[in-house]
Amino acid sequence: MIFITAKFQVLPEHADQWPEISGEFTRATRAEPGCLWFDWSRSVDDPSEYVLVEAFRDDEAGAAHVQSAHFRAAQEKLPRHLARTPRVVNATIDQDDWSELGEMAVE
């Protein structure tokens, strides 16, 4: 799968509305057949920072995502709400779901 984590530094005046601002893009991406997950979290240290954890089935699904109409719409809409260009880690890994964290196993 393609595993991506991106940090979005949202302008402070837009931070509380970010889930709504990015909502259409989020819903459309989650509906893609190759999307495994697409989840936002807000930093507990910086309320203007959101972290996106996303995964796509394979290279084909990732390509379909970045070529989609909703991705192009997000490229037009989202940057005006950001304080800086998002930072990203992108890796291809040999699995298709989350693994358990054995060091913290719950009995």
PDB file of N, CA and C in Angstrom, residues 38-73:
ATOM      1  N   PHE A  38      -8.393   7.629   5.269  1.00  0.00           N
ATOM      2  CA  PHE A  38      -8.093   9.041   5.050  1.00  0.00           C
ATOM      3  C   PHE A  38      -8.578   9.757   6.305  1.00  0.00           C
ATOM      4  N   ASP A  39      -7.688   9.895   7.293  1.00  0.00           N
ATOM      5  CA  ASP A  39      -8.078  10.339   8.636  1.00  0.00           C
ATOM      6  C   ASP A  39      -7.295  11.565   9.092  1.00  0.00           C
ATOM      7  N   TRP A  40      -8.039  12.568   9.537  1.00  0.00           N
ATOM      8  CA  TRP A  40      -7.457  13.796  10.072  1.00  0.00           C
ATOM      9  C   TRP A  40      -7.378  13.724  11.595  1.00  0.00           C
ATOM     10  N   SER A  41      -6.326  14.302  12.158  1.00  0.00           N
ATOM     11  CA  SER A  41      -6.192  14.494  13.599  1.00  0.00           C
ATOM     12  C   SER A  41      -5.652  15.894  13.834  1.00  0.00           C
ATOM     13  N   ARG A  42      -6.042  16.460  14.961  1.00  0.00           N
ATOM     14  CA  ARG A  42      -5.561  17.796  15.324  1.00  0.00           C
ATOM     15  C   ARG A  42      -4.482  17.654  16.382  1.00  0.00           C
ATOM     16  N   SER A  43      -3.414  18.401  16.229  1.00  0.00           N
ATOM     17  CA  SER A  43      -2.307  18.352  17.183  1.00  0.00           C
ATOM     18  C   SER A  43      -2.759  18.799  18.567  1.00  0.00           C
ATOM     19  N   VAL A  44      -2.304  18.101  19.592  1.00  0.00           N
ATOM     20  CA  VAL A  44      -2.603  18.526  20.963  1.00  0.00           C
ATOM     21  C   VAL A  44      -1.659  19.644  21.406  1.00  0.00           C
ATOM     22  N   ASP A  45      -0.550  19.842  20.696  1.00  0.00           N
ATOM     23  CA  ASP A  45       0.414  20.886  21.027  1.00  0.00           C
ATOM     24  C   ASP A  45       0.203  22.177  20.256  1.00  0.00           C
ATOM     25  N   ASP A  46      -0.349  22.076  19.051  1.00  0.00           N
ATOM     26  CA  ASP A  46      -0.538  23.242  18.192  1.00  0.00           C
ATOM     27  C   ASP A  46      -1.925  23.154  17.551  1.00  0.00           C
ATOM     28  N   PRO A  47      -2.895  23.913  18.048  1.00  0.00           N
ATOM     29  CA  PRO A  47      -4.258  23.794  17.527  1.00  0.00           C
ATOM     30  C   PRO A  47      -4.423  24.218  16.072  1.00  0.00           C
ATOM     31  N   SER A  48      -3.382  24.778  15.469  1.00  0.00           N
ATOM     32  CA  SER A  48      -3.446  25.149  14.052  1.00  0.00           C
ATOM     33  C   SER A  48      -2.867  24.063  13.147  1.00  0.00           C
ATOM     34  N   GLU A  49      -2.358  22.992  13.737  1.00  0.00           N
ATOM     35  CA  GLU A  49      -1.762  21.923  12.940  1.00  0.00           C
ATOM     36  C   GLU A  49      -2.675  20.704  12.904  1.00  0.00           C
ATOM     37  N   TYR A  50      -2.922  20.227  11.684  1.00  0.00           N
ATOM     38  CA  TYR A  50      -3.678  19.000  11.468  1.00  0.00           C
ATOM     39  C   TYR A  50      -2.758  17.988  10.796  1.00  0.00           C
ATOM     40  N   VAL A  51      -2.911  16.737  11.178  1.00  0.00           N
ATOM     41  CA  VAL A  51      -2.134  15.657  10.584  1.00  0.00           C
ATOM     42  C   VAL A  51      -3.102  14.748   9.830  1.00  0.00           C
ATOM     43  N   LEU A  52      -2.773  14.476   8.595  1.00  0.00           N
ATOM     44  CA  LEU A  52      -3.572  13.597   7.741  1.00  0.00           C
ATOM     45  C   LEU A  52      -2.825  12.281   7.582  1.00  0.00           C
ATOM     46  N   VAL A  53      -3.483  11.191   7.928  1.00  0.00           N
ATOM     47  CA  VAL A  53      -2.923   9.849   7.730  1.00  0.00           C
ATOM     48  C   VAL A  53      -3.804   9.181   6.687  1.00  0.00           C
ATOM     49  N   GLU A  54      -3.196   8.820   5.572  1.00  0.00           N
ATOM     50  CA  GLU A  54      -3.961   8.251   4.464  1.00  0.00           C
ATOM     51  C   GLU A  54      -3.229   7.055   3.872  1.00  0.00           C
ATOM     52  N   ALA A  55      -4.001   6.172   3.281  1.00  0.00           N
ATOM     53  CA  ALA A  55      -3.409   5.002   2.633  1.00  0.00           C
ATOM     54  C   ALA A  55      -4.247   4.636   1.417  1.00  0.00           C
ATOM     55  N   PHE A  56      -3.541   4.185   0.388  1.00  0.00           N
ATOM     56  CA  PHE A  56      -4.175   3.739  -0.851  1.00  0.00           C
ATOM     57  C   PHE A  56      -3.675   2.348  -1.181  1.00  0.00           C
ATOM     58  N   ARG A  57      -4.528   1.560  -1.768  1.00  0.00           N
ATOM     59  CA  ARG A  57      -4.282   0.147  -2.040  1.00  0.00           C
ATOM     60  C   ARG A  57      -2.962  -0.101  -2.771  1.00  0.00           C
ATOM     61  N   ASP A  58      -2.671   0.718  -3.784  1.00  0.00           N
ATOM     62  CA  ASP A  58      -1.480   0.496  -4.613  1.00  0.00           C
ATOM     63  C   ASP A  58      -1.182   1.758  -5.419  1.00  0.00           C
ATOM     64  N   ASP A  59      -0.151   1.674  -6.279  1.00  0.00           N
ATOM     65  CA  ASP A  59       0.237   2.832  -7.096  1.00  0.00           C
ATOM     66  C   ASP A  59      -0.905   3.303  -7.987  1.00  0.00           C
ATOM     67  N   GLU A  60      -1.656   2.373  -8.526  1.00  0.00           N
ATOM     68  CA  GLU A  60      -2.780   2.727  -9.392  1.00  0.00           C
ATOM     69  C   GLU A  60      -3.827   3.541  -8.631  1.00  0.00           C
ATOM     70  N   ALA A  61      -4.134   3.121  -7.416  1.00  0.00           N
ATOM     71  CA  ALA A  61      -5.111   3.854  -6.596  1.00  0.00           C
ATOM     72  C   ALA A  61      -4.571   5.231  -6.211  1.00  0.00           C
ATOM     73  N   GLY A  62      -3.283   5.313  -5.914  1.00  0.00           N
ATOM     74  CA  GLY A  62      -2.684   6.603  -5.597  1.00  0.00           C
ATOM     75  C   GLY A  62      -2.720   7.551  -6.784  1.00  0.00           C
ATOM     76  N   ALA A  63      -2.435   7.017  -7.970  1.00  0.00           N
ATOM     77  CA  ALA A  63      -2.482   7.837  -9.183  1.00  0.00           C
ATOM     78  C   ALA A  63      -3.901   8.306  -9.457  1.00  0.00           C
ATOM     79  N   ALA A  64      -4.881   7.425  -9.280  1.00  0.00           N
ATOM     80  CA  ALA A  64      -6.271   7.812  -9.494  1.00  0.00           C
ATOM     81  C   ALA A  64      -6.664   8.933  -8.538  1.00  0.00           C
ATOM     82  N   HIS A  65      -6.161   8.873  -7.321  1.00  0.00           N
ATOM     83  CA  HIS A  65      -6.469   9.912  -6.331  1.00  0.00           C
ATOM     84  C   HIS A  65      -5.949  11.274  -6.783  1.00  0.00           C
ATOM     85  N   VAL A  66      -4.671  11.356  -7.137  1.00  0.00           N
ATOM     86  CA  VAL A  66      -4.100  12.659  -7.498  1.00  0.00           C
ATOM     87  C   VAL A  66      -4.586  13.164  -8.856  1.00  0.00           C
ATOM     88  N   GLN A  67      -5.207  12.303  -9.647  1.00  0.00           N
ATOM     89  CA  GLN A  67      -5.753  12.721 -10.931  1.00  0.00           C
ATOM     90  C   GLN A  67      -7.262  13.001 -10.871  1.00  0.00           C
ATOM     91  N   SER A  68      -7.847  12.845  -9.681  1.00  0.00           N
ATOM     92  CA  SER A  68      -9.297  13.015  -9.549  1.00  0.00           C
ATOM     93  C   SER A  68      -9.701  14.486  -9.572  1.00  0.00           C
ATOM     94  N   ALA A  69     -10.946  14.714  -9.922  1.00  0.00           N
ATOM     95  CA  ALA A  69     -11.485  16.078  -9.931  1.00  0.00           C
ATOM     96  C   ALA A  69     -11.503  16.669  -8.529  1.00  0.00           C
ATOM     97  N   HIS A  70     -11.805  15.871  -7.512  1.00  0.00           N
ATOM     98  CA  HIS A  70     -11.836  16.415  -6.152  1.00  0.00           C
ATOM     99  C   HIS A  70     -10.440  16.754  -5.643  1.00  0.00           C
ATOM    100  N   PHE A  71      -9.403  16.061  -6.109  1.00  0.00           N
ATOM    101  CA  PHE A  71      -8.036  16.425  -5.739  1.00  0.00           C
ATOM    102  C   PHE A  71      -7.673  17.774  -6.371  1.00  0.00           C
ATOM    103  N   ARG A  72      -8.013  17.945  -7.637  1.00  0.00           N
ATOM    104  CA  ARG A  72      -7.741  19.228  -8.313  1.00  0.00           C
ATOM    105  C   ARG A  72      -8.508  20.365  -7.643  1.00  0.00           C
ATOM    106  N   ALA A  73      -9.745  20.108  -7.250  1.00  0.00           N
ATOM    107  CA  ALA A  73     -10.532  21.132  -6.543  1.00  0.00           C
ATOM    108  C   ALA A  73      -9.877  21.484  -5.209  1.00  0.00           C
TER     109      ALA A  73
END
